[in-house]
Amino acid sequence: MGEESRLAAVVALAQGMAAAHSSREAWRAAAGGARRALGGSFAALSVWERELGRLRVLVNVGELAEGEEEFPEDESYPVHQFAEITEFLHERWAGGGEPDAWVETAQGPEEGRAGYCHQRVAALRRRGRGCCVVAPIVLHGRAWGELYVARPVGEPVFGGADADFATVLAAVVAAGIAQTERLEEARRLAFTDSLTGLANRRAVDARLDEAVELHRRDGAVVSLVVCDVNGLKRVNDTLGHSVGDRLLERFGSVLSLCGAMLPGALAARLGGGEFCLLAVGPSADEVVKAADEVCRRAVELDIGDGVACGVASTEDPIGPVRSARRLFRLADAAQYRAKAERAAHPVVAGREGPDDPVVRLADEPSREADGERRRFRGRHAPG
């Protein structure tokens, strides 16, 4: 491959990783780009999990051998079997050298060649591959993992120039991984409440739109629990906002714990003292049971006055749910009623017959609904 072709391959790899929308897409782009650039039949990207002492394969691309999967769940190898990532390479870095790539062949090592790993040779033979080039990936000055590209038996063996090129590709992959990590952190922050660590309103809006569309298309049960922490204003006014923040954090932990009763449920803080649980799949009764546990545990907190909790589920008789907005209004109205009645248990929309007051409240024009909400709250309802 000429210099221009190699430059084009580097650019293509970098662009592929930059266009990725998730870590998985970035891993696939990295391995696939390196495979094409080096003319390999197979490539893999692995991460060094120091705390577990293993190399874990993130992605396999190209011609997969028996038992290999594109995104394996549990393909990993003890680091002591591939000690060059911690010993040979570390010694070279410590001496001021760069983490260069190296070549292995199914025939075994050349006389006295450093970096030889007989486990890799055995793996090449087992999978019908003739040679491989291994390039360490260094991120933030530390070994992050490795890039591995192989060719089948009968194809030209990788040479020194290929190893040098693989070193360059690994550096490009490292830059792409760092960029992906930064973007994912930015996305995480954009959809995370900074105080509680739960999802925020933006995340709920996005997930709820998807859930309601799934309900309309496939009939999936979608349920929303809206909670308002009682006594937050009193705590802030009398004990200070730091204590109020502690109340919100502790309730967030309660909500997260109870949300775990519902597989895949999203626990979120909407703002102020308002929180919610969004569940797709579990039955309405399961969601009500989880909401009841939220109410019970909230009362046991040593600050605050429990929580007002409202539930709306497409499985209950609430009429057609064609928009996320309507389901949210129903859960919100149920929560307002729970607050007005100082209910110790969740109020569930649609369970009081054909003229259910919560459904009526949610579906009334906003001006009338606001008035009835004030009546629901009552003069002595807790804040």
Coordinates of C-alpha atoms in Angstrom, one line a residue:
M1 CA 0.0 0.0 0.0
G2 CA 1.4 3.4 -1.0
E3 CA 1.7 6.5 1.2
E4 CA -1.3 8.1 -0.3
S5 CA -3.4 5.0 0.1
R6 CA -2.3 4.7 3.7
L7 CA -3.1 8.3 4.4
A8 CA -6.5 7.8 2.9
A9 CA -7.1 4.7 5.1
V10 CA -6.1 6.7 8.2
V11 CA -8.5 9.5 7.3
A12 CA -11.3 7.0 6.6
L13 CA -10.8 5.3 10.0
A14 CA -10.8 8.7 11.8
Q15 CA -14.0 9.8 10.0
G16 CA -15.7 6.5 10.7
M17 CA -15.1 6.8 14.4
A18 CA -16.1 10.5 14.4
A19 CA -19.4 9.6 12.8
A20 CA -20.2 7.0 15.5
H21 CA -23.2 7.7 17.8
S22 CA -22.2 5.2 20.5
S23 CA -19.2 3.4 21.9
R24 CA -20.3 0.2 20.1
E25 CA -20.4 2.0 16.7
A26 CA -17.0 3.6 17.5
W27 CA -15.5 0.2 18.3
R28 CA -16.8 -1.4 15.2
A29 CA -15.6 1.5 13.1
A30 CA -12.1 1.3 14.7
A31 CA -11.7 -2.5 14.1
G32 CA -13.3 -2.4 10.6
G33 CA -11.2 0.6 9.5
A34 CA -8.0 -1.0 10.8
R35 CA -8.8 -4.3 9.1
R36 CA -9.3 -2.6 5.7
A37 CA -6.2 -0.4 6.1
L38 CA -4.0 -3.4 6.8
G39 CA -5.6 -5.8 4.4
G40 CA -6.6 -8.2 7.0
S41 CA -9.5 -10.7 7.0
F42 CA -10.3 -10.2 10.7
A43 CA -9.8 -7.6 13.4
A44 CA -10.7 -7.2 17.1
L45 CA -10.6 -4.4 19.6
S46 CA -10.0 -5.3 23.3
V47 CA -9.8 -3.3 26.5
W48 CA -7.5 -4.0 29.4
E49 CA -9.7 -4.3 32.6
R50 CA -7.0 -3.8 35.2
E51 CA -9.3 -4.4 38.2
L52 CA -10.2 -7.9 36.8
G53 CA -6.8 -8.7 35.3
R54 CA -8.1 -9.5 31.9
L55 CA -8.3 -8.4 28.3
R56 CA -11.9 -8.2 27.3
V57 CA -12.9 -8.3 23.6
L58 CA -15.2 -5.5 22.7
V59 CA -15.8 -6.2 19.0
N60 CA -14.8 -8.7 16.3
V61 CA -15.2 -7.8 12.7
G62 CA -14.5 -9.5 9.3
E63 CA -14.4 -13.3 8.8
L64 CA -15.3 -14.7 12.2
A65 CA -14.2 -18.2 13.4
E66 CA -16.5 -20.6 15.1
G67 CA -17.5 -19.3 18.5
E68 CA -16.6 -15.7 17.7
E69 CA -19.3 -13.0 17.9
E70 CA -19.3 -9.4 16.7
F71 CA -20.1 -8.1 20.2
P72 CA -19.2 -10.9 22.5
E73 CA -20.8 -11.0 26.0
D74 CA -18.0 -12.8 27.7
E75 CA -14.9 -13.2 25.5
S76 CA -12.0 -12.3 27.7
Y77 CA -8.4 -13.6 28.4
P78 CA -6.4 -13.4 31.5
V79 CA -3.7 -10.8 31.2
H80 CA -1.0 -13.2 32.4
Q81 CA -1.5 -15.1 29.1
F82 CA -0.7 -11.9 27.2
A83 CA 1.8 -10.4 29.6
E84 CA 3.4 -8.2 26.9
I85 CA 0.7 -5.5 27.6
T86 CA 2.0 -5.2 31.2
E87 CA 5.6 -6.3 31.0
F88 CA 7.3 -6.1 27.6
L89 CA 5.4 -2.9 26.6
H90 CA 5.7 -1.3 30.0
E91 CA 9.5 -1.8 30.1
R92 CA 9.8 -0.1 26.7
W93 CA 7.6 2.8 27.7
A94 CA 9.5 3.3 30.9
G95 CA 12.7 3.4 28.9
G96 CA 11.4 6.3 26.8
G97 CA 10.3 4.2 23.9
E98 CA 6.9 4.2 22.1
P99 CA 4.3 1.4 22.3
D100 CA 5.1 -0.2 19.0
A101 CA 3.0 -2.9 17.3
W102 CA 4.5 -6.3 16.6
V103 CA 3.7 -9.3 14.4
E104 CA 3.0 -12.9 15.3
T105 CA 2.8 -15.9 12.9
A106 CA 1.3 -19.3 13.2
Q107 CA 4.8 -20.7 12.6
G108 CA 6.1 -19.2 15.9
P109 CA 8.7 -16.6 16.6
E110 CA 11.8 -15.5 14.9
E111 CA 15.0 -16.3 16.9
G112 CA 15.2 -14.1 20.0
R113 CA 12.3 -11.8 19.0
A114 CA 10.8 -9.9 21.9
G115 CA 7.1 -9.7 22.5
Y116 CA 6.4 -13.3 21.4
C117 CA 3.3 -14.8 22.9
H118 CA 2.7 -18.5 22.4
Q119 CA -1.0 -18.1 23.3
R120 CA -1.5 -15.9 20.3
V121 CA 0.3 -18.4 18.1
A122 CA -1.9 -21.2 19.4
A123 CA -5.0 -19.0 18.8
L124 CA -3.9 -18.3 15.2
R125 CA -3.6 -22.0 14.5
R126 CA -6.8 -22.9 16.2
R127 CA -8.7 -20.3 14.1
G128 CA -7.1 -21.0 10.8
R129 CA -5.2 -17.7 10.6
G130 CA -1.6 -17.4 9.4
C131 CA -0.5 -14.2 11.1
C132 CA -1.5 -11.2 13.1
V133 CA -0.3 -7.7 14.0
V134 CA -1.0 -6.5 17.5
A135 CA -1.0 -2.8 18.3
P136 CA -1.3 -1.4 21.9
I137 CA -3.7 1.4 22.4
V138 CA -2.6 4.1 24.8
L139 CA -5.1 6.5 26.3
H140 CA -4.3 9.4 28.7
G141 CA -0.7 8.0 29.0
R142 CA -1.8 4.5 30.0
A143 CA -2.3 1.2 28.3
W144 CA -6.0 1.1 27.4
G145 CA -6.2 -2.1 25.3
E146 CA -5.1 -3.4 22.0
L147 CA -5.9 -3.5 18.3
Y148 CA -5.5 -6.9 16.6
V149 CA -5.7 -7.6 12.9
A150 CA -5.2 -11.1 11.3
R151 CA -4.8 -12.6 7.9
P152 CA -5.7 -16.2 6.9
V153 CA -3.2 -19.0 6.1
G154 CA -1.8 -18.5 2.6
E155 CA -2.0 -14.7 2.6
P156 CA 1.2 -12.7 2.8
V157 CA 2.6 -12.4 6.3
F158 CA 2.6 -9.0 7.9
G159 CA 6.0 -7.3 7.9
G160 CA 7.8 -4.5 9.8
A161 CA 6.1 -1.8 7.7
D162 CA 2.7 -3.2 8.6
A163 CA 3.6 -3.1 12.2
D164 CA 4.7 0.5 12.0
F165 CA 1.5 1.4 10.2
A166 CA -0.6 -0.5 12.8
T167 CA 1.1 1.7 15.5
V168 CA -0.1 4.8 13.7
L169 CA -3.6 3.3 13.3
A170 CA -3.7 2.5 17.1
A171 CA -2.9 6.1 17.8
V172 CA -5.8 7.2 15.6
V173 CA -8.1 4.7 17.4
A174 CA -7.0 6.1 20.8
A175 CA -7.9 9.6 19.7
G176 CA -11.3 8.4 18.4
I177 CA -12.0 6.5 21.7
A178 CA -11.1 9.6 23.7
Q179 CA -13.5 11.7 21.6
T180 CA -16.2 9.1 22.0
E181 CA -15.8 9.1 25.7
R182 CA -16.0 12.9 25.8
L183 CA -19.2 12.9 23.7
E184 CA -20.8 10.2 25.9
E185 CA -19.9 12.1 29.0
A186 CA -21.5 15.2 27.5
R187 CA -24.6 13.3 26.6
R188 CA -24.7 11.8 30.1
L189 CA -24.6 15.2 31.6
A190 CA -27.2 16.5 29.3
F191 CA -29.6 13.8 30.4
T192 CA -28.7 13.5 34.1
D193 CA -29.8 15.4 37.1
S194 CA -26.7 16.8 38.7
L195 CA -28.0 16.6 42.3
T196 CA -29.4 13.1 42.4
G197 CA -27.6 11.4 39.6
L198 CA -31.0 10.2 38.2
A199 CA -32.2 11.0 34.7
N200 CA -33.6 14.5 34.1
R201 CA -36.7 15.9 32.4
R202 CA -35.0 15.9 29.0
A203 CA -34.3 12.2 29.3
V204 CA -37.9 11.5 30.4
D205 CA -39.4 13.4 27.5
A206 CA -37.3 11.5 25.0
R207 CA -38.0 8.1 26.5
L208 CA -41.7 8.8 27.0
D209 CA -42.2 9.8 23.4
E210 CA -40.5 6.5 22.3
A211 CA -42.6 4.5 24.8
V212 CA -45.9 5.9 23.7
E213 CA -45.0 5.3 20.0
L214 CA -44.2 1.7 21.0
H215 CA -47.6 1.5 22.7
R216 CA -49.4 2.8 19.7
R217 CA -47.6 0.5 17.3
D218 CA -47.4 -2.8 19.4
G219 CA -49.7 -2.3 22.3
A220 CA -46.9 -2.2 24.9
V221 CA -48.0 -1.3 28.4
V222 CA -46.6 2.1 29.3
S223 CA -46.9 3.4 32.9
L224 CA -45.8 6.6 34.5
V225 CA -45.4 7.3 38.2
V226 CA -45.2 11.0 39.2
C227 CA -44.1 11.9 42.8
D228 CA -43.9 15.1 44.7
V229 CA -41.8 15.2 47.9
N230 CA -43.9 16.6 50.7
G231 CA -42.5 19.1 53.1
L232 CA -39.6 20.2 50.9
K233 CA -40.4 23.9 51.3
R234 CA -40.7 23.6 55.1
V235 CA -37.3 21.8 55.2
N236 CA -35.6 24.5 53.0
D237 CA -37.1 27.3 55.1
T238 CA -36.4 25.9 58.5
L239 CA -33.4 23.7 58.1
G240 CA -31.7 25.2 55.0
H241 CA -31.3 24.3 51.4
S242 CA -28.4 21.9 52.1
V243 CA -30.7 19.8 54.2
G244 CA -33.4 20.1 51.5
D245 CA -30.9 18.9 48.9
R246 CA -30.1 15.9 51.2
L247 CA -33.8 15.1 51.3
L248 CA -34.0 15.1 47.5
E249 CA -30.8 13.0 47.2
R250 CA -32.2 10.4 49.7
F251 CA -35.6 10.3 48.0
G252 CA -33.8 9.8 44.7
S253 CA -32.1 6.8 46.2
V254 CA -35.5 5.4 47.4
L255 CA -37.0 5.9 43.9
S256 CA -34.0 4.2 42.2
L257 CA -34.3 1.3 44.7
C258 CA -38.0 0.8 44.1
G259 CA -37.7 1.4 40.4
A260 CA -35.4 -1.7 40.3
M261 CA -38.6 -3.7 41.0
L262 CA -39.6 -2.8 37.4
P263 CA -37.1 -4.2 34.8
G264 CA -35.8 -1.4 32.6
A265 CA -37.7 1.4 34.4
L266 CA -36.3 4.9 34.2
A267 CA -36.0 6.9 37.5
A268 CA -35.8 10.6 37.1
R269 CA -36.0 14.0 38.8
L270 CA -38.3 16.3 36.9
G271 CA -37.2 19.4 38.9
G272 CA -37.7 20.8 42.4
G273 CA -39.3 18.1 44.5
E274 CA -40.9 16.3 41.5
F275 CA -39.7 12.9 40.4
C276 CA -41.0 10.1 38.2
L277 CA -40.7 6.5 37.2
L278 CA -41.3 5.4 33.6
A279 CA -41.9 1.7 32.9
V280 CA -42.5 0.0 29.6
G281 CA -43.6 -3.7 29.8
P282 CA -44.5 -4.4 33.4
S283 CA -48.3 -4.6 34.2
A284 CA -50.1 -1.7 35.8
D285 CA -50.5 -3.6 39.0
E286 CA -46.7 -4.2 39.2
V287 CA -46.1 -0.5 38.7
V288 CA -48.7 0.4 41.4
K289 CA -46.9 -2.0 43.8
A290 CA -43.6 -0.3 43.2
A291 CA -45.2 3.1 43.7
D292 CA -46.7 1.9 46.9
E293 CA -43.2 0.8 48.1
V294 CA -42.0 4.3 47.2
C295 CA -44.6 5.9 49.4
R296 CA -43.8 3.5 52.2
R297 CA -40.1 4.1 52.2
A298 CA -40.5 7.9 51.7
V299 CA -42.4 8.1 55.0
E300 CA -39.4 6.3 56.7
L301 CA -37.0 9.1 55.8
D302 CA -36.0 11.1 58.9
I303 CA -36.7 14.4 57.1
G304 CA -39.7 15.5 55.0
D305 CA -43.3 14.4 55.1
G306 CA -43.4 11.5 52.7
V307 CA -44.4 11.8 49.1
A308 CA -47.6 12.3 47.0
C309 CA -47.6 9.7 44.3
G310 CA -49.8 9.4 41.1
V311 CA -49.9 6.6 38.6
A312 CA -51.2 6.5 35.0
S313 CA -50.9 3.3 32.9
T314 CA -52.1 2.5 29.4
E315 CA -53.4 -0.8 30.9
D316 CA -56.0 1.0 33.0
P317 CA -59.3 2.4 31.7
I318 CA -58.0 5.9 31.0
G319 CA -59.0 6.0 27.3
P320 CA -56.7 6.1 24.3
V321 CA -53.2 7.4 24.9
R322 CA -52.1 8.9 21.6
S323 CA -49.4 11.2 23.1
A324 CA -46.9 11.3 25.8
R325 CA -48.4 14.6 26.9
R326 CA -51.7 13.0 27.8
L327 CA -50.1 10.2 29.9
F328 CA -48.1 12.7 31.7
R329 CA -51.2 14.9 32.4
L330 CA -53.0 11.8 33.8
A331 CA -50.1 10.9 36.2
D332 CA -49.6 14.5 37.2
A333 CA -53.4 14.9 38.0
A334 CA -53.3 11.7 40.0
Q335 CA -50.3 13.1 42.0
Y336 CA -52.1 16.4 42.6
R337 CA -55.1 14.4 44.0
A338 CA -52.8 12.3 46.2
K339 CA -51.3 15.5 47.6
A340 CA -54.6 17.1 48.2
E341 CA -55.9 14.1 50.1
R342 CA -52.6 13.5 51.9
A343 CA -52.8 9.9 50.6
A344 CA -50.5 7.4 52.1
H345 CA -50.7 5.3 48.9
P346 CA -50.6 6.1 45.2
V347 CA -53.6 7.5 43.5
V348 CA -54.1 5.6 40.2
A349 CA -55.8 7.2 37.2
G350 CA -58.8 5.4 35.8
R351 CA -59.6 3.2 38.8
E352 CA -62.7 5.0 40.1
G353 CA -65.2 4.1 37.4
P354 CA -66.3 5.7 34.1
D355 CA -66.4 9.2 35.6
D356 CA -63.0 9.0 37.3
P357 CA -62.2 12.4 38.7
V358 CA -58.5 12.1 37.8
V359 CA -59.2 11.4 34.2
R360 CA -61.7 14.2 34.1
L361 CA -59.2 16.6 35.6
A362 CA -56.4 15.6 33.2
D363 CA -58.6 15.9 30.1
E364 CA -60.3 19.3 31.0
P365 CA -59.1 22.5 29.5
S366 CA -56.0 23.8 31.3
R367 CA -57.7 26.8 33.0
E368 CA -60.4 24.7 34.5
A369 CA -57.9 22.0 35.4
D370 CA -55.7 24.5 37.2
G371 CA -58.6 25.6 39.3
E372 CA -59.6 22.1 40.2
R373 CA -56.0 21.3 41.1
R374 CA -56.0 24.1 43.5
R375 CA -59.2 22.6 45.0
F376 CA -57.6 19.2 45.1
R377 CA -54.6 20.6 47.0
G378 CA -56.8 22.2 49.6
R379 CA -55.9 25.0 52.0
H380 CA -54.0 22.7 54.3
A381 CA -52.3 20.3 51.9
P382 CA -48.6 19.9 52.6
G383 CA -46.1 21.7 50.5

